[in-house]
mmCIF file of C-alpha atoms and ligand atoms in Angstrom:
data_model
loop_
_atom_site.group_PDB
_atom_site.id
_atom_site.type_symbol
_atom_site.label_atom_id
_atom_site.label_comp_id
_atom_site.label_asym_id
_atom_site.label_seq_id
_atom_site.Cartn_x
_atom_site.Cartn_y
_atom_site.Cartn_z
ATOM 1 C CA MET A 230 -112.919 -49.484 -24.209
ATOM 2 C CA LYS A 231 -116.219 -50.517 -22.659
ATOM 3 C CA LEU A 232 -119.387 -48.947 -24.068
ATOM 4 C CA VAL A 233 -121.680 -46.863 -21.771
ATOM 5 C CA TYR A 234 -125.249 -47.102 -21.386
ATOM 6 C CA VAL A 235 -127.267 -44.128 -19.749
ATOM 7 C CA LEU A 236 -130.434 -44.885 -17.895
ATOM 8 C CA GLY A 237 -132.879 -42.230 -19.289
ATOM 9 C CA ASN A 238 -133.043 -40.505 -22.627
ATOM 10 C CA GLY A 239 -133.232 -36.905 -22.046
ATOM 11 C CA GLN A 240 -130.815 -33.995 -22.495
ATOM 12 C CA LEU A 241 -128.342 -35.176 -20.005
ATOM 13 C CA GLY A 242 -128.012 -38.504 -21.883
ATOM 14 C CA ARG A 243 -127.642 -36.650 -25.151
ATOM 15 C CA MET A 244 -124.861 -34.592 -23.739
ATOM 16 C CA LEU A 245 -123.099 -37.465 -22.400
ATOM 17 C CA ARG A 246 -123.157 -39.158 -25.828
ATOM 18 C CA GLN A 247 -121.857 -35.964 -27.369
ATOM 19 C CA ALA A 248 -118.963 -36.026 -24.941
ATOM 20 C CA GLY A 249 -118.398 -39.648 -25.595
ATOM 21 C CA GLU A 250 -118.077 -39.038 -29.323
ATOM 22 C CA GLN A 251 -114.985 -36.807 -28.816
ATOM 23 C CA LEU A 252 -113.340 -39.492 -26.687
ATOM 24 C CA GLY A 253 -114.356 -42.264 -29.274
ATOM 25 C CA VAL A 254 -116.493 -43.907 -26.479
ATOM 26 C CA MET A 255 -119.931 -45.233 -27.581
ATOM 27 C CA VAL A 256 -122.545 -43.874 -25.258
ATOM 28 C CA TYR A 257 -126.232 -45.069 -25.604
ATOM 29 C CA PRO A 258 -128.990 -43.425 -23.710
ATOM 30 C CA ILE A 259 -131.756 -46.129 -22.952
ATOM 31 C CA GLU A 260 -135.248 -46.040 -21.805
ATOM 32 C CA PRO A 261 -136.007 -47.992 -18.583
ATOM 33 C CA ASN A 262 -138.381 -50.227 -20.347
ATOM 34 C CA MET A 263 -135.877 -51.495 -22.753
ATOM 35 C CA ASP A 264 -135.401 -55.389 -22.966
ATOM 36 C CA PRO A 265 -132.369 -56.109 -20.850
ATOM 37 C CA LYS A 266 -131.571 -58.989 -23.059
ATOM 38 C CA LYS A 267 -130.816 -56.501 -25.993
ATOM 39 C CA LEU A 268 -127.974 -54.932 -23.760
ATOM 40 C CA LEU A 269 -124.347 -56.053 -24.100
ATOM 41 C CA ILE A 270 -124.196 -56.019 -20.326
ATOM 42 C CA SER A 271 -120.766 -57.715 -19.992
ATOM 43 C CA GLN A 272 -119.045 -55.171 -22.162
ATOM 44 C CA CYS A 273 -120.608 -52.064 -20.684
ATOM 45 C CA VAL A 274 -120.683 -49.675 -17.798
ATOM 46 C CA MET A 275 -123.952 -48.320 -16.959
ATOM 47 C CA THR A 276 -124.971 -44.826 -15.526
ATOM 48 C CA SER A 277 -128.057 -42.917 -14.992
ATOM 49 C CA GLU A 278 -129.219 -39.331 -15.973
ATOM 50 C CA ILE A 279 -132.477 -39.712 -14.074
ATOM 51 C CA GLU A 280 -133.228 -40.174 -10.327
ATOM 52 C CA LYS A 281 -136.563 -41.869 -10.381
ATOM 53 C CA TRP A 282 -137.378 -44.787 -12.697
ATOM 54 C CA PRO A 283 -140.274 -47.270 -12.979
ATOM 55 C CA LYS A 284 -139.900 -50.974 -11.879
ATOM 56 C CA THR A 285 -139.178 -52.745 -15.057
ATOM 57 C CA ALA A 286 -137.257 -55.982 -16.005
ATOM 58 C CA LEU A 287 -134.258 -53.763 -16.776
ATOM 59 C CA THR A 288 -134.378 -51.423 -13.545
ATOM 60 C CA ASN A 289 -134.891 -54.724 -11.368
ATOM 61 C CA MET A 290 -131.883 -56.235 -12.934
ATOM 62 C CA LEU A 291 -129.810 -53.090 -12.721
ATOM 63 C CA SER A 292 -130.530 -52.553 -9.032
ATOM 64 C CA LYS A 293 -128.316 -55.417 -8.191
ATOM 65 C CA HIS A 294 -125.876 -55.225 -11.097
ATOM 66 C CA HIS A 295 -122.168 -54.389 -10.577
ATOM 67 C CA ALA A 296 -122.199 -52.889 -14.139
ATOM 68 C CA PHE A 297 -124.597 -50.134 -12.945
ATOM 69 C CA ILE A 298 -122.085 -47.902 -11.222
ATOM 70 C CA ASN A 299 -123.385 -46.507 -7.948
ATOM 71 C CA HIS A 300 -126.389 -48.806 -7.921
ATOM 72 C CA LYS A 301 -126.281 -49.212 -4.058
ATOM 73 C CA ILE A 302 -126.097 -45.268 -3.730
ATOM 74 C CA TYR A 303 -129.120 -44.307 -5.831
ATOM 75 C CA PRO A 304 -131.717 -45.440 -3.238
ATOM 76 C CA ILE A 305 -130.095 -43.273 -0.485
ATOM 77 C CA LEU A 306 -129.537 -40.013 -2.568
ATOM 78 C CA THR A 307 -132.787 -40.071 -4.566
ATOM 79 C CA ASP A 308 -135.002 -39.981 -1.552
ATOM 80 C CA ARG A 309 -134.782 -36.578 0.336
ATOM 81 C CA LEU A 310 -135.510 -38.351 3.739
ATOM 82 C CA THR A 311 -132.351 -40.704 3.441
ATOM 83 C CA GLN A 312 -130.240 -38.184 1.854
ATOM 84 C CA LYS A 313 -130.758 -35.721 4.665
ATOM 85 C CA GLN A 314 -130.369 -38.308 7.264
ATOM 86 C CA LEU A 315 -126.991 -39.160 5.731
ATOM 87 C CA LEU A 316 -125.801 -35.462 5.702
ATOM 88 C CA ASN A 317 -126.943 -35.018 9.287
ATOM 89 C CA GLN A 318 -125.144 -38.206 10.348
ATOM 90 C CA LEU A 319 -121.995 -36.968 8.758
ATOM 91 C CA GLY A 320 -122.440 -33.660 10.772
ATOM 92 C CA ILE A 321 -123.009 -31.738 7.515
ATOM 93 C CA ARG A 322 -125.573 -28.945 7.882
ATOM 94 C CA THR A 323 -128.836 -28.892 5.873
ATOM 95 C CA THR A 324 -131.982 -27.006 5.816
ATOM 96 C CA THR A 325 -134.079 -27.613 9.028
ATOM 97 C CA TRP A 326 -136.510 -30.414 7.986
ATOM 98 C CA GLN A 327 -138.811 -33.021 9.248
ATOM 99 C CA LEU A 328 -140.745 -35.974 7.714
ATOM 100 C CA LEU A 329 -144.436 -35.023 6.988
ATOM 101 C CA SER A 330 -146.553 -37.924 7.851
ATOM 102 C CA SER A 331 -149.887 -36.609 8.862
ATOM 103 C CA PRO A 332 -151.985 -33.338 9.038
ATOM 104 C CA ALA A 333 -151.940 -33.647 12.891
ATOM 105 C CA GLN A 334 -148.322 -32.299 12.697
ATOM 106 C CA TRP A 335 -149.059 -28.945 11.277
ATOM 107 C CA LYS A 336 -149.488 -27.181 14.540
ATOM 108 C CA GLN A 337 -146.003 -28.163 15.801
ATOM 109 C CA ILE A 338 -144.439 -27.526 12.349
ATOM 110 C CA PHE A 339 -145.690 -24.039 12.072
ATOM 111 C CA SER A 340 -144.651 -23.301 15.710
ATOM 112 C CA SER A 341 -141.142 -24.593 15.146
ATOM 113 C CA PHE A 342 -140.603 -23.615 11.377
ATOM 114 C CA GLY A 343 -142.560 -20.496 11.059
ATOM 115 C CA ASN A 344 -145.647 -19.440 9.270
ATOM 116 C CA ILE A 345 -144.474 -20.482 5.736
ATOM 117 C CA VAL A 346 -142.785 -23.822 4.968
ATOM 118 C CA ILE A 347 -141.886 -25.737 1.868
ATOM 119 C CA VAL A 348 -143.282 -29.179 1.465
ATOM 120 C CA LYS A 349 -141.238 -31.440 -1.062
ATOM 121 C CA TYR A 350 -141.879 -34.887 -2.358
ATOM 122 C CA ARG A 351 -139.251 -37.319 -1.012
ATOM 123 C CA THR A 352 -138.833 -38.756 -4.455
ATOM 124 C CA GLY A 353 -139.411 -37.838 -8.077
ATOM 125 C CA GLY A 354 -139.854 -33.946 -7.663
ATOM 126 C CA TYR A 355 -137.977 -31.817 -9.984
ATOM 127 C CA ASN A 356 -137.846 -28.325 -11.567
ATOM 128 C CA GLY A 357 -140.160 -27.139 -8.881
ATOM 129 C CA LYS A 358 -142.729 -29.903 -9.356
ATOM 130 C CA GLY A 359 -143.732 -31.974 -6.333
ATOM 131 C CA GLN A 360 -143.011 -28.962 -4.153
ATOM 132 C CA TRP A 361 -145.388 -26.520 -2.424
ATOM 133 C CA ARG A 362 -145.047 -23.339 -0.234
ATOM 134 C CA ILE A 363 -147.578 -23.698 2.433
ATOM 135 C CA CYS A 364 -148.729 -21.169 5.084
ATOM 136 C CA SER A 365 -150.858 -21.895 8.089
ATOM 137 C CA ASP A 366 -154.114 -20.687 6.492
ATOM 138 C CA ILE A 367 -153.823 -22.663 3.238
ATOM 139 C CA LYS A 368 -152.502 -25.902 4.387
ATOM 140 C CA HIS A 369 -155.718 -27.670 3.182
ATOM 141 C CA ILE A 370 -154.359 -26.969 -0.499
ATOM 142 C CA LEU A 371 -151.730 -29.620 0.041
ATOM 143 C CA PRO A 372 -152.883 -32.746 -1.783
ATOM 144 C CA ASN A 373 -153.574 -35.747 0.613
ATOM 145 C CA ILE A 374 -151.060 -37.940 -1.276
ATOM 146 C CA CYS A 375 -148.186 -35.784 0.238
ATOM 147 C CA TYR A 376 -148.644 -37.235 3.799
ATOM 148 C CA GLY A 377 -146.132 -39.914 4.309
ATOM 149 C CA ARG A 378 -144.299 -39.371 1.191
ATOM 150 C CA SER A 379 -142.914 -35.775 1.690
ATOM 151 C CA ILE A 380 -140.692 -33.771 3.965
ATOM 152 C CA VAL A 381 -141.293 -30.241 5.138
ATOM 153 C CA GLU A 382 -138.488 -27.727 5.347
ATOM 154 C CA LYS A 383 -138.212 -24.379 7.018
ATOM 155 C CA ILE A 384 -137.785 -21.553 4.538
ATOM 156 C CA VAL A 385 -134.174 -20.440 4.244
ATOM 157 C CA HIS A 386 -133.318 -16.713 3.918
ATOM 158 C CA PHE A 387 -130.041 -16.994 1.811
ATOM 159 C CA SER A 388 -127.859 -14.387 0.292
ATOM 160 C CA ASN A 389 -126.881 -16.601 -2.721
ATOM 161 C CA GLU A 390 -127.624 -20.142 -4.089
ATOM 162 C CA ILE A 391 -124.632 -21.832 -5.295
ATOM 163 C CA SER A 392 -123.537 -25.373 -6.459
ATOM 164 C CA LEU A 393 -120.435 -27.335 -6.388
ATOM 165 C CA ILE A 394 -119.846 -30.046 -9.173
ATOM 166 C CA GLY A 395 -117.089 -32.586 -8.525
ATOM 167 C CA ALA A 396 -116.090 -36.096 -9.508
ATOM 168 C CA ARG A 397 -114.667 -38.995 -7.714
ATOM 169 C CA GLY A 398 -112.553 -41.849 -9.464
ATOM 170 C CA TYR A 399 -112.136 -45.423 -8.647
ATOM 171 C CA ASP A 400 -108.917 -44.568 -6.732
ATOM 172 C CA GLY A 401 -110.659 -42.206 -4.439
ATOM 173 C CA ARG A 402 -109.371 -39.010 -6.233
ATOM 174 C CA THR A 403 -111.768 -36.064 -6.212
ATOM 175 C CA VAL A 404 -111.600 -33.041 -8.554
ATOM 176 C CA PHE A 405 -113.963 -29.959 -8.611
ATOM 177 C CA TYR A 406 -115.092 -27.092 -10.704
ATOM 178 C CA PRO A 407 -115.355 -23.631 -9.189
ATOM 179 C CA LEU A 408 -118.559 -22.869 -7.261
ATOM 180 C CA THR A 409 -121.365 -21.734 -9.513
ATOM 181 C CA TYR A 410 -123.879 -19.085 -8.682
ATOM 182 C CA ASN A 411 -127.464 -20.101 -9.418
ATOM 183 C CA PHE A 412 -130.583 -18.124 -10.102
ATOM 184 C CA HIS A 413 -133.917 -20.006 -9.756
ATOM 185 C CA GLN A 414 -137.488 -18.715 -10.444
ATOM 186 C CA ASN A 415 -140.482 -20.961 -9.159
ATOM 187 C CA GLY A 416 -138.130 -23.764 -8.217
ATOM 188 C CA ILE A 417 -136.464 -24.028 -11.675
ATOM 189 C CA LEU A 418 -132.909 -23.012 -12.498
ATOM 190 C CA ARG A 419 -133.005 -20.139 -15.000
ATOM 191 C CA VAL A 420 -129.300 -18.809 -14.977
ATOM 192 C CA SER A 421 -125.963 -19.985 -13.630
ATOM 193 C CA ALA A 422 -122.877 -17.842 -13.447
ATOM 194 C CA VAL A 423 -119.282 -18.882 -12.773
ATOM 195 C CA LEU A 424 -116.545 -16.322 -12.032
ATOM 196 C CA PRO A 425 -112.865 -17.004 -12.199
ATOM 197 C CA ASP A 426 -112.136 -15.458 -8.744
ATOM 198 C CA HIS A 427 -111.601 -17.924 -6.131
ATOM 199 C CA HIS A 428 -114.801 -18.067 -4.012
ATOM 200 C CA ILE A 429 -114.310 -17.799 -0.184
ATOM 201 C CA GLN A 430 -116.424 -20.888 0.342
ATOM 202 C CA GLN A 431 -114.706 -23.179 -2.392
ATOM 203 C CA LYS A 432 -112.462 -25.188 -0.012
ATOM 204 C CA LYS A 433 -115.217 -25.677 2.507
ATOM 205 C CA ALA A 434 -117.643 -26.835 -0.130
ATOM 206 C CA GLU A 435 -115.005 -29.143 -1.568
ATOM 207 C CA LYS A 436 -114.445 -30.707 1.795
ATOM 208 C CA MET A 437 -118.182 -31.429 2.227
ATOM 209 C CA LEU A 438 -118.713 -32.965 -1.082
ATOM 210 C CA SER A 439 -115.460 -35.051 -0.738
ATOM 211 C CA MET A 440 -116.694 -36.341 2.606
ATOM 212 C CA ILE A 441 -120.028 -37.258 1.088
ATOM 213 C CA MET A 442 -118.496 -39.018 -1.888
ATOM 214 C CA HIS A 443 -115.836 -40.842 0.227
ATOM 215 C CA GLU A 444 -118.542 -42.070 2.749
ATOM 216 C CA LEU A 445 -120.544 -43.521 -0.198
ATOM 217 C CA ASN A 446 -117.731 -44.801 -2.142
ATOM 218 C CA TYR A 447 -119.258 -42.883 -5.073
ATOM 219 C CA ILE A 448 -117.864 -42.862 -8.619
ATOM 220 C CA GLY A 449 -118.483 -40.144 -11.209
ATOM 221 C CA VAL A 450 -119.963 -36.632 -11.205
ATOM 222 C CA MET A 451 -121.997 -35.412 -8.268
ATOM 223 C CA ALA A 452 -123.663 -32.037 -7.681
ATOM 224 C CA MET A 453 -124.135 -30.421 -4.407
ATOM 225 C CA GLU A 454 -126.619 -27.498 -4.316
ATOM 226 C CA CYS A 455 -126.266 -25.018 -1.238
ATOM 227 C CA PHE A 456 -127.687 -21.871 0.252
ATOM 228 C CA ILE A 457 -125.364 -19.368 1.701
ATOM 229 C CA VAL A 458 -126.630 -17.961 4.909
ATOM 230 C CA SER A 459 -124.414 -15.605 6.573
ATOM 231 C CA GLU A 460 -121.098 -17.070 5.327
ATOM 232 C CA ASP A 461 -122.340 -20.582 6.219
ATOM 233 C CA LEU A 462 -123.284 -23.259 3.658
ATOM 234 C CA LEU A 463 -126.382 -25.366 4.020
ATOM 235 C CA ILE A 464 -126.983 -28.232 1.693
ATOM 236 C CA ASN A 465 -130.289 -28.094 -0.125
ATOM 237 C CA GLU A 466 -129.754 -31.212 -2.231
ATOM 238 C CA LEU A 467 -127.406 -33.522 -3.819
ATOM 239 C CA ALA A 468 -127.774 -35.009 -7.267
ATOM 240 C CA PRO A 469 -125.857 -38.165 -8.177
ATOM 241 C CA ARG A 470 -125.326 -37.128 -11.794
ATOM 242 C CA VAL A 471 -124.289 -34.497 -14.170
ATOM 243 C CA HIS A 472 -126.240 -31.379 -13.460
ATOM 244 C CA ASN A 473 -127.883 -28.320 -15.104
ATOM 245 C CA SER A 474 -125.768 -25.897 -13.062
ATOM 246 C CA GLY A 475 -122.577 -27.471 -14.690
ATOM 247 C CA HIS A 476 -123.667 -26.928 -18.269
ATOM 248 C CA TRP A 477 -121.297 -23.974 -18.645
ATOM 249 C CA THR A 478 -118.347 -26.459 -18.492
ATOM 250 C CA GLN A 479 -119.082 -27.466 -22.021
ATOM 251 C CA ASN A 480 -117.724 -24.098 -23.235
ATOM 252 C CA ALA A 481 -115.517 -22.763 -20.566
ATOM 253 C CA ALA A 482 -113.558 -25.657 -19.076
ATOM 254 C CA SER A 483 -110.956 -27.949 -20.447
ATOM 255 C CA ILE A 484 -113.073 -31.004 -19.385
ATOM 256 C CA SER A 485 -116.811 -30.672 -19.529
ATOM 257 C CA GLN A 486 -118.797 -32.137 -16.609
ATOM 258 C CA PHE A 487 -120.141 -34.838 -19.133
ATOM 259 C CA GLU A 488 -116.623 -35.882 -20.236
ATOM 260 C CA LEU A 489 -115.518 -35.864 -16.538
ATOM 261 C CA HIS A 490 -118.321 -38.236 -15.542
ATOM 262 C CA LEU A 491 -117.395 -40.630 -18.477
ATOM 263 C CA ARG A 492 -113.715 -40.504 -17.438
ATOM 264 C CA ALA A 493 -114.499 -41.328 -13.945
ATOM 265 C CA ILE A 494 -116.756 -44.312 -14.670
ATOM 266 C CA LEU A 495 -114.437 -45.542 -17.269
ATOM 267 C CA LYS A 496 -111.248 -45.494 -15.135
ATOM 268 C CA LEU A 497 -109.669 -42.845 -17.543
ATOM 269 C CA PRO A 498 -107.345 -40.115 -16.282
ATOM 270 C CA LEU A 499 -109.094 -37.740 -13.973
ATOM 271 C CA PRO A 500 -107.033 -34.331 -13.778
ATOM 272 C CA ALA A 501 -108.626 -31.339 -12.324
ATOM 273 C CA PRO A 502 -110.363 -29.457 -15.115
ATOM 274 C CA VAL A 503 -108.722 -26.116 -16.115
ATOM 275 C CA ILE A 504 -111.271 -23.407 -16.288
ATOM 276 C CA HIS A 505 -110.514 -20.909 -19.071
ATOM 277 C CA MET A 506 -113.050 -18.129 -18.476
ATOM 278 C CA PRO A 507 -116.082 -16.823 -16.681
ATOM 279 C CA ALA A 508 -119.318 -17.985 -18.040
ATOM 280 C CA VAL A 509 -123.110 -17.560 -17.902
ATOM 281 C CA MET A 510 -125.524 -20.233 -18.730
ATOM 282 C CA LEU A 511 -129.139 -19.315 -19.583
ATOM 283 C CA ASN A 512 -131.722 -22.147 -19.704
ATOM 284 C CA LEU A 513 -134.141 -21.954 -22.533
ATOM 285 C CA ILE A 514 -137.535 -22.991 -21.139
ATOM 286 C CA GLY A 515 -140.674 -23.625 -23.164
ATOM 287 C CA ILE A 516 -139.416 -21.404 -26.111
ATOM 288 C CA HIS A 517 -138.665 -22.084 -29.739
ATOM 289 C CA ALA A 518 -135.142 -21.830 -31.149
ATOM 290 C CA ASN A 519 -134.164 -18.400 -32.412
ATOM 291 C CA MET A 520 -130.985 -18.581 -34.699
ATOM 292 C CA LYS A 521 -130.406 -14.867 -34.135
ATOM 293 C CA TRP A 522 -129.181 -15.885 -30.721
ATOM 294 C CA LEU A 523 -126.077 -16.784 -32.482
ATOM 295 C CA SER A 524 -125.312 -13.413 -33.894
ATOM 296 C CA ASP A 525 -122.962 -12.594 -30.975
ATOM 297 C CA PRO A 526 -119.815 -14.810 -31.134
ATOM 298 C CA HIS A 527 -119.678 -15.273 -27.380
ATOM 299 C CA VAL A 528 -123.102 -17.106 -27.352
ATOM 300 C CA CYS A 529 -122.973 -20.956 -27.753
ATOM 301 C CA LEU A 530 -126.305 -22.743 -28.384
ATOM 302 C CA HIS A 531 -127.089 -26.134 -27.066
ATOM 303 C CA TRP A 532 -130.480 -27.282 -28.383
ATOM 304 C CA TYR A 533 -131.900 -30.503 -27.245
ATOM 305 C CA ASP A 534 -134.318 -31.093 -30.119
ATOM 306 C CA LYS A 535 -137.256 -31.916 -27.813
ATOM 307 C CA LYS A 536 -140.855 -31.125 -28.309
ATOM 308 C CA VAL A 537 -141.320 -27.463 -26.925
ATOM 309 C CA TYR A 538 -143.896 -27.059 -24.281
ATOM 310 C CA ASP A 539 -144.623 -24.651 -21.368
ATOM 311 C CA GLY A 540 -141.991 -24.986 -18.542
ATOM 312 C CA ARG A 541 -139.883 -27.595 -20.403
ATOM 313 C CA LYS A 542 -136.087 -27.168 -20.561
ATOM 314 C CA VAL A 543 -135.442 -27.372 -24.405
ATOM 315 C CA GLY A 544 -131.909 -25.969 -24.513
ATOM 316 C CA HIS A 545 -129.333 -23.560 -22.957
ATOM 317 C CA LEU A 546 -127.123 -20.879 -24.028
ATOM 318 C CA ASN A 547 -123.496 -20.531 -22.655
ATOM 319 C CA VAL A 548 -122.046 -17.161 -22.881
ATOM 320 C CA VAL A 549 -118.324 -17.078 -22.437
ATOM 321 C CA ASP A 550 -115.318 -14.851 -22.733
ATOM 322 C CA VAL A 551 -112.144 -14.101 -20.761
ATOM 323 C CA ASN A 552 -113.545 -10.456 -20.448
ATOM 324 C CA LYS A 553 -116.540 -10.244 -18.135
ATOM 325 C CA ILE A 554 -117.614 -7.033 -19.919
ATOM 326 C CA ALA A 555 -117.872 -8.832 -23.315
ATOM 327 C CA ILE A 556 -120.116 -11.472 -21.533
ATOM 328 C CA SER A 557 -122.330 -8.730 -20.177
ATOM 329 C CA LYS A 558 -122.559 -7.100 -23.544
ATOM 330 C CA ALA A 559 -123.414 -10.420 -25.192
ATOM 331 C CA LEU A 560 -126.205 -10.978 -22.706
ATOM 332 C CA HIS A 561 -127.419 -7.516 -23.547
ATOM 333 C CA THR A 562 -127.873 -8.489 -27.229
ATOM 334 C CA LEU A 563 -130.037 -11.499 -26.016
ATOM 335 C CA ILE A 564 -132.543 -9.311 -24.248
ATOM 336 C CA PRO A 565 -134.675 -8.429 -27.304
ATOM 337 C CA LEU A 566 -134.421 -11.983 -28.570
ATOM 338 C CA LEU A 567 -135.942 -13.643 -25.540
ATOM 339 C CA PRO A 568 -139.362 -13.384 -23.715
ATOM 340 C CA SER A 569 -139.464 -10.602 -21.009
ATOM 341 C CA GLU A 570 -139.377 -13.022 -18.193
ATOM 342 C CA TYR A 571 -135.577 -13.668 -18.979
ATOM 343 C CA MET A 572 -134.833 -10.051 -18.072
ATOM 344 C CA ARG A 573 -134.625 -10.840 -14.486
ATOM 345 C CA GLY A 574 -132.082 -13.602 -14.816
ATOM 346 C CA ILE A 575 -129.970 -11.544 -17.306
ATOM 347 C CA THR A 576 -129.879 -8.601 -14.899
ATOM 348 C CA TRP A 577 -128.944 -10.902 -11.959
ATOM 349 C CA ALA A 578 -125.997 -12.413 -14.176
ATOM 350 C CA GLN A 579 -124.810 -9.036 -15.212
ATOM 351 C CA GLU A 580 -124.779 -7.851 -11.459
ATOM 352 C CA LYS A 581 -122.602 -10.992 -10.724
ATOM 353 C CA LEU A 582 -120.145 -10.126 -13.492
ATOM 354 C CA ASP A 583 -119.851 -6.456 -12.240
HETATM 355 P P1 AMP B 627 -135.100 -28.003 -4.866
HETATM 356 O O1 AMP B 627 -135.996 -28.725 -5.679
HETATM 357 O O2 AMP B 627 -134.990 -28.510 -3.386
HETATM 358 O O3 AMP B 627 -133.715 -27.902 -5.399
HETATM 359 O O4 AMP B 627 -135.649 -26.455 -4.794
HETATM 360 C C1 AMP B 627 -135.721 -25.659 -5.891
HETATM 361 C C2 AMP B 627 -135.518 -24.196 -5.515
HETATM 362 O O5 AMP B 627 -136.570 -23.736 -4.552
HETATM 363 C C3 AMP B 627 -134.159 -23.931 -4.769
HETATM 364 O O6 AMP B 627 -133.103 -23.868 -5.685
HETATM 365 C C4 AMP B 627 -134.652 -22.724 -3.945
HETATM 366 O O7 AMP B 627 -134.539 -21.602 -4.849
HETATM 367 C C5 AMP B 627 -135.971 -22.893 -3.542
HETATM 368 N N1 AMP B 627 -136.047 -23.644 -2.274
HETATM 369 C C6 AMP B 627 -135.964 -24.869 -1.968
HETATM 370 N N2 AMP B 627 -136.040 -25.132 -0.766
HETATM 371 C C7 AMP B 627 -135.970 -24.042 0.065
HETATM 372 C C8 AMP B 627 -135.899 -23.561 1.317
HETATM 373 N N3 AMP B 627 -135.952 -24.457 2.360
HETATM 374 N N4 AMP B 627 -135.892 -22.192 1.586
HETATM 375 C C9 AMP B 627 -135.923 -21.283 0.533
HETATM 376 N N5 AMP B 627 -136.011 -21.574 -0.691
HETATM 377 C C10 AMP B 627 -136.001 -22.934 -1.082
#
């Protein structure tokens, strides 16, 4: 079996390594500045857990190397401009957007998009960083550096945010998990919830993501984040990698998203994962581990062993059971064990479970 290198050394790389251990596959997360001569490139497949990387000897070599799966696709999907252009060419609906190149555009932007808009860096933004809500009287707060390297989007008034995680193999076969509901605060994912009931938009979302993955000849796991607006799906963004909103699959699915990605890039069998039960995933953000979380047997802790600082994702809790009431009760036991700002996300999840 080939070994797997993962570009990037964060929690996604760590969880890919953990999934590899079960399969007996060696997975090594590596930093972009690693000396390429140290890699066993002829014996490996290479994937990425990050979407932006510095120009180094390694990343220059990888940008053209066939061992780096999807290397031709990263430049398209990791730039919001080319990603949206691709979706619009395919006739897939996105948020209304345009390139932001100069302050002279503001008058036209506010008159077509409304009084408040969202500016997003084309590349490199994450967890709400590189993103600004701008209204007509405070446009001067936008850093000058944004012009030319950002897009601007109309605010979407959505009923729900959902994501679809799927994978495509070398033979073009695609498999999917059920749609996941997501709750964000300040641009950062706080809670995901997946329910066993077949979501009315499931087939439509699968068709959209299949079309995208086939068009790109993509291999591996891809995440598609959408807004639901009066029964319609608008794509917010695509991520060419395993995704935070798929972490629940570690405890509630027969194949986790991490294993699914490894299977796809290693040409291993790719059956559709079986979903055992509903699940809620709570992100642990900027807080220290509290082993009392484990007092309820439905709560599974995934701790990333990273330095804790404000706003940093340091772990997640998957709360799973076949019975939705048991999940809701387990979430209740977590309330006194978490900072008060988690309350909104927990209540949101309990409402989804009702
Ligand atoms: P993003 O980094 O594009 O995934 O955005 C992070 C979060 O910000 C999303 O999950 C939404 O909650 C919110 N958001 C982003 N774009 C929009 C939009 N055009 N309208 C309303 N909310 C948005």
